[in-house]
Amino acid sequence: MLEQINKLIEARNIKELRILTEDANAADLADAIEGLDPDKRVRLFRFLHKDMAAEVFAYLSPDTKEELVSQLTAPELGSIVDELFLDDAADLVEEMPPDVVRRILESANPETRRGINQLLQYQEDSAGSIMTTEYIELRPDMTVGESFKHIRDVGTDKETLYTCYVVNPAKILIGVVTVRTMLLSQYADKIGDIMSATNLIKVNTNDDREKVTELFQKYDFIALPVVDSEGHLVGIVTIDDAMEVLEEESTEDFHKMAAIVPFDDPYLDTGILELAKKRILWLMVLMISATLSGQIITNYQSVFAAIPALIASIPMLMDTGGNAGSQSSTLVIRGIAVGELTLKDALKVLFKELPVSFLVGGGLAIVNFIYKYALSGDLLLSLTVGISLFATVIFAQTVGGMLPLLARALGFDPALMAAPIVTTIVDAGSLTMYFAIASLIMGV
């Protein structure tokens, strides 16, 4: 598509360009715009119908949005902002620099501006910050026929039509009804008689947005109502916004699991100094903590002096222990993230990891014992390394399974207790056990 658009713009073939853009998917068109030269981006964007322009704009990267905002006239910008869904407009304002935000708000009409400011007042990472106020609202005394007329009258600017929300005169949420239910009912039926009014699943504006994604995953919703502290319906969160949150949270967890301070910008758009700052803090902490392993080795210099062959197995023990711990921590962190595991499951996790670690550790220890003995012919040395490896795997998998749950209990993000932290702890533990076992078996 990019090549076609380039050729049509250069040839000034307005007719073919109109046909191509009218039939295009908004997301595909946004990808094509990202690949155009800056002057062609603006020329193409000005050519789009305002509805398509707003839809495409929502898919563009922050940098491209900022570039377009700076080049579009105030009426052009106002037309786009007014056509955006309010949650997308609020997201745009949040990700732009102050001077651009001022221009966006000045270009928007008063109603859009009020809606954006309303959404921006909610705390970051709350349900209120990701909701939209553009939903279908019905009254319980309306008939199905009246409801369909109301949907046709106001539905053009609403983000979803399938699920409608029933409120009383005080705007308290009292029920939910789907278009499917209405289609299967008689036109004379009252909404209050066909709506679902029991066990309403909803969130509060101040609830953490992670709770929102958990509810979407559990109940397979396409939209979720958001109420204030008094039960008034103030907005909805749609599935596309929930998926964006899920992606952001997953990215944040990946960063933490790799011992990187989380950041929002794409990798290629993040400066070198910024990337360095995000990495060096945790690396510094881990470097300092790793000196504990060096101190343990220093304390057992006499053991090395007596049996130098012990040194050769240290990297294998530390690497195997770190990998085993990382496996357990990754599974538990994932279980916590998707709601499979909670604090009350700590004992279940412990009793799951212990037998697994016995089987895995036992298998590795036997293979290592055979291999070591075949190479060295030293029975005591091979036995020492094999038993140490067995103990290390048990310790590593237990620590890896318990640390994320401990972090959650203390109010920290479980993702912090991933490979780097687990490896640092396991390294110190494996060395201590190794030297203790060597002293016991080999008498040094």
Short mmCIF file of C-alpha atoms in Angstrom, two decimals:
data_model
loop_
_atom_site.label_atom_id
_atom_site.label_comp_id
_atom_site.label_asym_id
_atom_site.label_seq_id
_atom_site.Cartn_x
_atom_site.Cartn_y
_atom_site.Cartn_z
CA MET A 1 0.00 0.00 0.00
CA LEU A 2 2.85 2.39 0.84
CA GLU A 3 4.30 2.11 -2.66
CA GLN A 4 0.89 2.67 -4.26
CA ILE A 5 0.20 5.75 -2.15
CA ASN A 6 3.64 7.18 -2.92
CA LYS A 7 3.11 6.82 -6.65
CA LEU A 8 -0.43 8.27 -6.56
CA ILE A 9 0.67 11.29 -4.52
CA GLU A 10 3.59 11.99 -6.87
CA ALA A 11 1.32 11.58 -9.90
CA ARG A 12 -1.37 13.74 -8.21
CA ASN A 13 -3.90 11.05 -9.13
CA ILE A 14 -6.65 12.24 -6.80
CA LYS A 15 -9.31 9.89 -8.16
CA GLU A 16 -7.33 6.68 -7.60
CA LEU A 17 -6.03 7.94 -4.25
CA ARG A 18 -9.59 8.57 -3.08
CA ILE A 19 -10.68 5.06 -4.10
CA LEU A 20 -7.66 3.49 -2.38
CA THR A 21 -8.04 5.36 0.92
CA GLU A 22 -11.82 4.97 1.11
CA ASP A 23 -11.54 1.19 0.87
CA ALA A 24 -8.46 0.88 3.11
CA ASN A 25 -8.37 -0.39 6.66
CA ALA A 26 -7.53 2.44 9.07
CA ALA A 27 -4.72 0.51 10.77
CA ASP A 28 -3.13 -0.40 7.40
CA LEU A 29 -3.44 3.20 6.25
CA ALA A 30 -1.75 4.39 9.45
CA ASP A 31 1.16 2.00 8.78
CA ALA A 32 1.48 3.44 5.28
CA ILE A 33 1.45 7.02 6.57
CA GLU A 34 4.25 6.16 9.02
CA GLY A 35 6.41 5.18 6.04
CA LEU A 36 5.82 8.36 4.01
CA ASP A 37 8.02 11.43 3.94
CA PRO A 38 6.80 14.17 6.33
CA ASP A 39 5.46 16.45 3.56
CA LYS A 40 3.56 13.57 1.94
CA ARG A 41 2.09 12.56 5.32
CA VAL A 42 0.41 15.93 5.69
CA ARG A 43 -0.76 16.00 2.07
CA LEU A 44 -2.35 12.57 2.38
CA PHE A 45 -3.83 13.28 5.78
CA ARG A 46 -5.50 16.46 4.52
CA PHE A 47 -6.99 14.44 1.70
CA LEU A 48 -8.76 11.96 3.99
CA HIS A 49 -12.39 12.32 4.99
CA LYS A 50 -12.61 13.61 8.57
CA ASP A 51 -14.08 10.34 9.89
CA MET A 52 -11.30 8.28 8.31
CA ALA A 53 -8.69 10.87 9.34
CA ALA A 54 -9.71 10.59 13.00
CA GLU A 55 -9.72 6.79 12.88
CA VAL A 56 -6.28 6.67 11.24
CA PHE A 57 -4.91 9.30 13.62
CA ALA A 58 -5.68 7.06 16.61
CA TYR A 59 -3.35 4.36 15.20
CA LEU A 60 -0.35 6.62 14.58
CA SER A 61 2.76 6.72 16.76
CA PRO A 62 3.15 9.64 19.22
CA ASP A 63 5.97 11.17 17.15
CA THR A 64 3.91 11.13 13.94
CA LYS A 65 0.91 12.56 15.78
CA GLU A 66 3.04 15.40 17.15
CA GLU A 67 4.45 16.09 13.67
CA LEU A 68 0.97 16.25 12.14
CA VAL A 69 -0.44 18.40 14.94
CA SER A 70 2.34 20.94 14.37
CA GLN A 71 1.59 21.17 10.63
CA LEU A 72 -2.20 21.04 10.52
CA THR A 73 -4.22 24.25 10.74
CA ALA A 74 -6.38 24.90 13.81
CA PRO A 75 -9.66 24.05 12.00
CA GLU A 76 -8.11 20.84 10.57
CA LEU A 77 -6.81 19.81 13.99
CA GLY A 78 -10.09 20.68 15.67
CA SER A 79 -12.00 18.56 13.17
CA ILE A 80 -9.80 15.52 13.94
CA VAL A 81 -9.87 15.94 17.72
CA ASP A 82 -13.65 16.37 17.74
CA GLU A 83 -14.07 13.17 15.70
CA LEU A 84 -11.82 11.11 18.00
CA PHE A 85 -13.41 9.04 20.73
CA LEU A 86 -12.90 10.89 24.00
CA ASP A 87 -10.57 8.27 25.49
CA ASP A 88 -8.35 8.47 22.40
CA ALA A 89 -8.37 12.27 22.58
CA ALA A 90 -7.39 12.12 26.25
CA ASP A 91 -4.58 9.68 25.44
CA LEU A 92 -3.37 12.09 22.75
CA VAL A 93 -3.23 14.96 25.24
CA GLU A 94 -1.39 12.82 27.80
CA GLU A 95 1.39 11.81 25.41
CA MET A 96 2.04 15.23 23.83
CA PRO A 97 4.37 17.98 25.13
CA PRO A 98 2.74 21.01 26.87
CA ASP A 99 2.90 23.40 23.89
CA VAL A 100 1.22 20.82 21.64
CA VAL A 101 -1.41 20.04 24.29
CA ARG A 102 -2.32 23.72 24.46
CA ARG A 103 -2.86 23.82 20.70
CA ILE A 104 -4.96 20.62 20.75
CA LEU A 105 -7.26 21.89 23.49
CA GLU A 106 -7.62 25.30 21.85
CA SER A 107 -8.62 23.63 18.56
CA ALA A 108 -11.23 21.30 20.12
CA ASN A 109 -14.83 22.41 20.64
CA PRO A 110 -15.94 23.19 24.23
CA GLU A 111 -17.80 19.89 24.65
CA THR A 112 -14.80 17.82 23.57
CA ARG A 113 -12.51 19.92 25.76
CA ARG A 114 -14.73 19.32 28.80
CA GLY A 115 -14.79 15.59 28.09
CA ILE A 116 -10.99 15.41 27.78
CA ASN A 117 -10.48 17.36 31.01
CA GLN A 118 -12.95 15.09 32.79
CA LEU A 119 -10.98 11.97 31.83
CA LEU A 120 -7.65 13.57 32.67
CA GLN A 121 -8.70 14.25 36.25
CA TYR A 122 -8.54 10.54 37.14
CA GLN A 123 -5.37 9.05 38.55
CA GLU A 124 -2.97 7.43 36.12
CA ASP A 125 -3.37 3.63 35.97
CA SER A 126 -6.95 3.85 37.30
CA ALA A 127 -10.06 2.55 35.54
CA GLY A 128 -11.26 6.14 35.15
CA SER A 129 -8.15 7.07 33.17
CA ILE A 130 -8.84 4.48 30.44
CA MET A 131 -12.64 4.71 30.22
CA THR A 132 -14.70 6.52 27.61
CA THR A 133 -17.90 8.46 28.29
CA GLU A 134 -19.34 7.58 24.88
CA TYR A 135 -21.76 4.71 25.52
CA ILE A 136 -25.44 3.89 25.00
CA GLU A 137 -27.61 4.70 28.01
CA LEU A 138 -31.20 3.42 28.33
CA ARG A 139 -33.99 3.82 30.87
CA PRO A 140 -35.89 0.83 32.33
CA ASP A 141 -39.27 2.23 31.25
CA MET A 142 -38.26 2.44 27.56
CA THR A 143 -39.64 -0.17 25.20
CA VAL A 144 -37.42 -2.18 22.88
CA GLY A 145 -38.75 -0.19 19.92
CA GLU A 146 -37.98 3.13 21.62
CA SER A 147 -34.52 1.85 22.50
CA PHE A 148 -33.69 0.95 18.91
CA LYS A 149 -34.77 4.42 17.79
CA HIS A 150 -32.61 5.96 20.50
CA ILE A 151 -29.62 3.85 19.42
CA ARG A 152 -30.08 4.96 15.80
CA ASP A 153 -30.31 8.61 16.88
CA VAL A 154 -27.21 8.74 19.12
CA GLY A 155 -25.20 5.66 18.16
CA THR A 156 -23.03 7.27 15.50
CA ASP A 157 -20.66 8.79 18.05
CA LYS A 158 -20.69 5.92 20.55
CA GLU A 159 -17.75 3.58 20.90
CA THR A 160 -19.85 0.42 21.18
CA LEU A 161 -23.47 -0.34 20.38
CA TYR A 162 -23.77 -4.01 21.29
CA THR A 163 -23.97 -3.55 25.06
CA CYS A 164 -26.33 -0.91 26.47
CA TYR A 165 -26.46 0.28 30.07
CA VAL A 166 -29.66 0.85 31.98
CA VAL A 167 -29.77 3.66 34.55
CA ASN A 168 -32.47 5.12 36.79
CA PRO A 169 -33.30 8.87 36.84
CA ALA A 170 -30.39 9.44 39.25
CA LYS A 171 -28.00 7.80 36.72
CA ILE A 172 -27.38 4.84 39.03
CA LEU A 173 -26.45 1.74 37.02
CA ILE A 174 -29.24 -0.79 37.51
CA GLY A 175 -28.83 -3.19 34.60
CA VAL A 176 -27.24 -4.18 31.32
CA VAL A 177 -28.94 -5.28 28.10
CA THR A 178 -27.42 -6.43 24.82
CA VAL A 179 -28.66 -5.71 21.32
CA ARG A 180 -28.98 -9.47 20.86
CA THR A 181 -31.44 -9.65 23.76
CA MET A 182 -33.44 -6.76 22.31
CA LEU A 183 -33.52 -8.31 18.84
CA LEU A 184 -34.95 -11.51 20.31
CA SER A 185 -37.61 -9.59 22.29
CA GLN A 186 -40.87 -7.96 21.25
CA TYR A 187 -40.78 -4.26 20.37
CA ALA A 188 -43.35 -3.58 23.10
CA ASP A 189 -41.27 -5.24 25.84
CA LYS A 190 -39.87 -2.94 28.52
CA ILE A 191 -36.08 -2.73 28.93
CA GLY A 192 -36.52 -3.15 32.68
CA ASP A 193 -38.11 -6.56 32.07
CA ILE A 194 -35.40 -7.95 29.77
CA MET A 195 -32.24 -6.43 31.23
CA SER A 196 -29.73 -8.31 33.40
CA ALA A 197 -29.95 -6.68 36.82
CA THR A 198 -28.31 -9.22 39.13
CA ASN A 199 -24.60 -9.78 39.71
CA LEU A 200 -23.63 -6.74 37.65
CA ILE A 201 -19.91 -6.79 36.99
CA LYS A 202 -18.53 -3.26 37.18
CA VAL A 203 -15.48 -1.34 38.37
CA ASN A 204 -14.99 1.88 40.28
CA THR A 205 -13.23 4.85 38.71
CA ASN A 206 -10.39 4.51 41.25
CA ASP A 207 -9.84 0.76 40.76
CA ASP A 208 -6.47 -0.23 39.35
CA ARG A 209 -6.58 -0.81 35.61
CA GLU A 210 -5.02 -4.25 36.13
CA LYS A 211 -8.28 -5.25 37.82
CA VAL A 212 -10.09 -4.17 34.66
CA THR A 213 -7.98 -6.45 32.45
CA GLU A 214 -8.48 -9.35 34.87
CA LEU A 215 -12.27 -8.96 34.59
CA PHE A 216 -12.09 -8.85 30.79
CA GLN A 217 -10.03 -12.03 30.78
CA LYS A 218 -12.33 -13.79 33.25
CA TYR A 219 -15.70 -12.85 31.77
CA ASP A 220 -14.88 -12.32 28.05
CA PHE A 221 -16.52 -8.88 28.04
CA ILE A 222 -16.38 -6.49 25.10
CA ALA A 223 -17.10 -3.54 27.43
CA LEU A 224 -17.16 -3.00 31.19
CA PRO A 225 -19.16 -0.28 33.03
CA VAL A 226 -17.34 2.16 35.30
CA VAL A 227 -19.16 3.76 38.26
CA ASP A 228 -18.23 6.37 40.84
CA SER A 229 -18.26 5.84 44.61
CA GLU A 230 -22.06 6.36 44.71
CA GLY A 231 -22.85 3.93 41.90
CA HIS A 232 -23.46 6.52 39.16
CA LEU A 233 -22.51 5.28 35.71
CA VAL A 234 -19.74 7.57 34.43
CA GLY A 235 -18.21 5.57 31.58
CA ILE A 236 -17.19 2.26 30.09
CA VAL A 237 -13.91 0.54 29.28
CA THR A 238 -13.89 -1.19 25.90
CA ILE A 239 -11.97 -4.32 24.95
CA ASP A 240 -9.50 -2.43 22.73
CA ASP A 241 -8.46 -0.20 25.62
CA ALA A 242 -8.19 -3.22 27.93
CA MET A 243 -5.90 -4.93 25.42
CA GLU A 244 -3.70 -1.82 25.27
CA VAL A 245 -3.42 -1.88 29.05
CA LEU A 246 -2.58 -5.58 28.96
CA GLU A 247 0.18 -4.91 26.44
CA GLU A 248 1.57 -2.03 28.52
CA GLU A 249 1.50 -4.09 31.72
CA SER A 250 3.17 -7.03 29.96
CA THR A 251 5.88 -4.73 28.61
CA GLU A 252 6.42 -3.29 32.08
CA ASP A 253 6.72 -6.80 33.54
CA PHE A 254 9.22 -7.80 30.85
CA HIS A 255 11.32 -4.75 31.70
CA LYS A 256 11.25 -5.53 35.41
CA MET A 257 12.04 -9.20 34.85
CA ALA A 258 15.11 -8.12 32.90
CA ALA A 259 16.17 -5.71 35.69
CA ILE A 260 15.34 -2.62 33.61
CA VAL A 261 13.45 0.40 34.94
CA PRO A 262 10.21 0.40 32.86
CA PHE A 263 9.80 2.98 30.08
CA ASP A 264 7.01 3.68 27.60
CA ASP A 265 8.73 4.82 24.41
CA PRO A 266 9.58 2.32 21.64
CA TYR A 267 13.14 0.99 21.78
CA LEU A 268 14.31 2.76 18.61
CA ASP A 269 12.74 6.07 19.74
CA THR A 270 14.46 5.99 23.15
CA GLY A 271 17.70 7.93 23.47
CA ILE A 272 21.03 6.29 24.33
CA LEU A 273 21.38 8.16 27.61
CA GLU A 274 17.80 7.30 28.57
CA LEU A 275 18.37 3.60 27.88
CA ALA A 276 21.57 3.69 29.90
CA LYS A 277 19.80 5.30 32.86
CA LYS A 278 17.04 2.70 32.75
CA ARG A 279 19.56 -0.15 32.88
CA ILE A 280 22.36 1.00 35.13
CA LEU A 281 20.41 1.30 38.40
CA TRP A 282 19.47 -2.37 38.72
CA LEU A 283 22.80 -3.49 37.28
CA MET A 284 24.51 -1.48 40.01
CA VAL A 285 22.35 -3.09 42.69
CA LEU A 286 22.97 -6.58 41.29
CA MET A 287 26.69 -5.92 40.92
CA ILE A 288 26.99 -4.89 44.54
CA SER A 289 24.89 -7.80 45.75
CA ALA A 290 26.97 -10.20 43.66
CA THR A 291 30.01 -9.30 45.74
CA LEU A 292 28.47 -11.57 48.35
CA SER A 293 29.35 -14.55 46.14
CA GLY A 294 32.92 -13.28 45.88
CA GLN A 295 33.14 -12.96 49.63
CA ILE A 296 31.94 -16.54 50.08
CA ILE A 297 34.63 -17.79 47.69
CA THR A 298 37.25 -15.75 49.58
CA ASN A 299 36.18 -17.32 52.87
CA TYR A 300 36.75 -20.81 51.45
CA GLN A 301 40.17 -20.23 49.89
CA SER A 302 41.60 -22.98 52.07
CA VAL A 303 39.23 -25.46 50.41
CA PHE A 304 40.49 -24.47 46.96
CA ALA A 305 44.07 -24.70 48.11
CA ALA A 306 43.48 -28.28 49.28
CA ILE A 307 41.44 -29.41 46.26
CA PRO A 308 41.85 -27.10 43.23
CA ALA A 309 39.55 -29.33 41.13
CA LEU A 310 36.55 -27.94 43.05
CA ILE A 311 36.91 -24.62 41.23
CA ALA A 312 35.98 -26.12 37.86
CA SER A 313 32.42 -26.95 38.95
CA ILE A 314 31.52 -23.50 40.34
CA PRO A 315 30.28 -21.99 37.02
CA MET A 316 28.14 -25.07 36.31
CA LEU A 317 26.54 -24.99 39.78
CA MET A 318 25.83 -21.26 39.64
CA ASP A 319 24.44 -21.33 36.09
CA THR A 320 22.26 -24.38 36.70
CA GLY A 321 20.94 -22.95 39.95
CA GLY A 322 20.17 -19.60 38.36
CA ASN A 323 18.39 -21.22 35.41
CA ALA A 324 16.35 -23.53 37.67
CA GLY A 325 15.29 -20.61 39.87
CA SER A 326 14.38 -18.53 36.83
CA GLN A 327 12.13 -21.30 35.51
CA SER A 328 10.16 -21.43 38.75
CA SER A 329 9.92 -17.64 39.18
CA THR A 330 8.76 -17.17 35.58
CA LEU A 331 5.93 -19.69 35.97
CA VAL A 332 4.80 -18.21 39.29
CA ILE A 333 5.01 -14.60 38.04
CA ARG A 334 2.94 -15.56 35.03
CA GLY A 335 0.41 -17.34 37.28
CA ILE A 336 0.06 -14.23 39.45
CA ALA A 337 -0.26 -11.95 36.41
CA VAL A 338 -3.18 -13.90 34.91
CA GLY A 339 -4.91 -14.47 38.24
CA GLU A 340 -4.17 -18.20 38.53
CA LEU A 341 -2.13 -17.77 41.73
CA THR A 342 -2.73 -15.68 44.86
CA LEU A 343 -1.10 -15.44 48.28
CA LYS A 344 -3.33 -18.19 49.64
CA ASP A 345 -1.73 -20.57 47.11
CA ALA A 346 1.76 -20.19 48.63
CA LEU A 347 1.75 -23.62 50.28
CA LYS A 348 0.40 -25.23 47.12
CA VAL A 349 3.24 -23.67 45.14
CA LEU A 350 5.77 -24.84 47.74
CA PHE A 351 4.49 -28.42 47.69
CA LYS A 352 4.44 -28.33 43.88
CA GLU A 353 7.98 -27.01 43.50
CA LEU A 354 9.57 -29.32 46.09
CA PRO A 355 8.77 -32.65 44.37
CA VAL A 356 9.53 -31.13 40.96
CA SER A 357 12.91 -29.92 42.22
CA PHE A 358 13.65 -33.37 43.70
CA LEU A 359 12.97 -35.02 40.33
CA VAL A 360 14.84 -32.41 38.28
CA GLY A 361 17.70 -32.09 40.76
CA GLY A 362 18.01 -35.86 41.07
CA GLY A 363 18.15 -36.37 37.32
CA LEU A 364 20.75 -33.64 36.82
CA ALA A 365 22.84 -34.87 39.77
CA ILE A 366 22.98 -38.45 38.45
CA VAL A 367 24.00 -37.36 34.95
CA ASN A 368 26.59 -34.96 36.37
CA PHE A 369 28.00 -37.60 38.76
CA ILE A 370 28.50 -40.09 35.89
CA TYR A 371 30.06 -37.44 33.66
CA LYS A 372 32.35 -36.10 36.41
CA TYR A 373 33.50 -39.54 37.49
CA ALA A 374 34.18 -40.58 33.89
CA LEU A 375 36.41 -37.53 33.44
CA SER A 376 38.22 -37.42 36.79
CA GLY A 377 37.94 -40.91 38.25
CA ASP A 378 37.61 -39.19 41.65
CA LEU A 379 34.63 -40.71 43.47
CA LEU A 380 34.54 -38.22 46.36
CA LEU A 381 34.82 -35.20 44.05
CA SER A 382 32.09 -36.52 41.75
CA LEU A 383 29.85 -37.27 44.75
CA THR A 384 30.45 -33.79 46.17
CA VAL A 385 29.51 -32.05 42.93
CA GLY A 386 26.48 -34.30 42.36
CA ILE A 387 25.04 -33.77 45.84
CA SER A 388 25.75 -30.04 45.64
CA LEU A 389 23.93 -29.82 42.33
CA PHE A 390 20.96 -31.72 43.79
CA ALA A 391 20.79 -29.35 46.78
CA THR A 392 21.27 -26.29 44.56
CA VAL A 393 18.33 -27.16 42.29
CA ILE A 394 16.03 -27.77 45.25
CA PHE A 395 17.07 -24.46 46.84
CA ALA A 396 16.81 -22.54 43.55
CA GLN A 397 13.37 -23.77 42.55
CA THR A 398 11.99 -23.23 46.03
CA VAL A 399 13.36 -19.69 46.16
CA GLY A 400 12.19 -18.98 42.61
CA GLY A 401 8.68 -20.16 43.42
CA MET A 402 8.35 -18.35 46.76
CA LEU A 403 9.98 -14.97 46.06
CA PRO A 404 7.27 -13.60 43.69
CA LEU A 405 4.56 -14.51 46.21
CA LEU A 406 6.58 -12.90 49.00
CA ALA A 407 6.93 -9.77 46.89
CA ARG A 408 3.16 -9.65 46.36
CA ALA A 409 2.59 -10.10 50.12
CA LEU A 410 4.89 -7.13 50.82
CA GLY A 411 3.14 -4.96 48.24
CA PHE A 412 5.84 -5.12 45.53
CA ASP A 413 5.46 -6.12 41.91
CA PRO A 414 6.15 -9.89 41.64
CA ALA A 415 7.96 -9.26 38.34
CA LEU A 416 10.82 -7.74 40.33
CA MET A 417 11.62 -11.20 41.65
CA ALA A 418 12.63 -12.56 38.26
CA ALA A 419 15.83 -13.99 36.84
CA PRO A 420 18.37 -11.34 37.96
CA ILE A 421 17.27 -11.22 41.61
CA VAL A 422 16.73 -14.98 41.87
CA THR A 423 20.10 -15.71 40.25
CA THR A 424 21.92 -13.41 42.69
CA ILE A 425 20.33 -15.10 45.70
CA VAL A 426 20.79 -18.61 44.33
CA ASP A 427 24.45 -17.96 43.50
CA ALA A 428 25.24 -17.15 47.12
CA GLY A 429 23.22 -20.11 48.39
CA SER A 430 24.69 -22.61 45.96
CA LEU A 431 28.27 -21.62 46.79
CA THR A 432 27.63 -21.88 50.52
CA MET A 433 26.11 -25.34 50.15
CA TYR A 434 28.87 -26.46 47.76
CA PHE A 435 31.66 -25.60 50.15
CA ALA A 436 29.80 -26.98 53.15
CA ILE A 437 29.20 -30.30 51.35
CA ALA A 438 32.80 -30.40 50.13
CA SER A 439 34.07 -29.87 53.66
CA LEU A 440 31.82 -32.62 54.96
CA ILE A 441 32.51 -35.27 52.28
CA MET A 442 36.12 -34.53 51.40
CA GLY A 443 37.24 -33.51 54.86
CA VAL A 444 38.81 -30.16 53.92
#
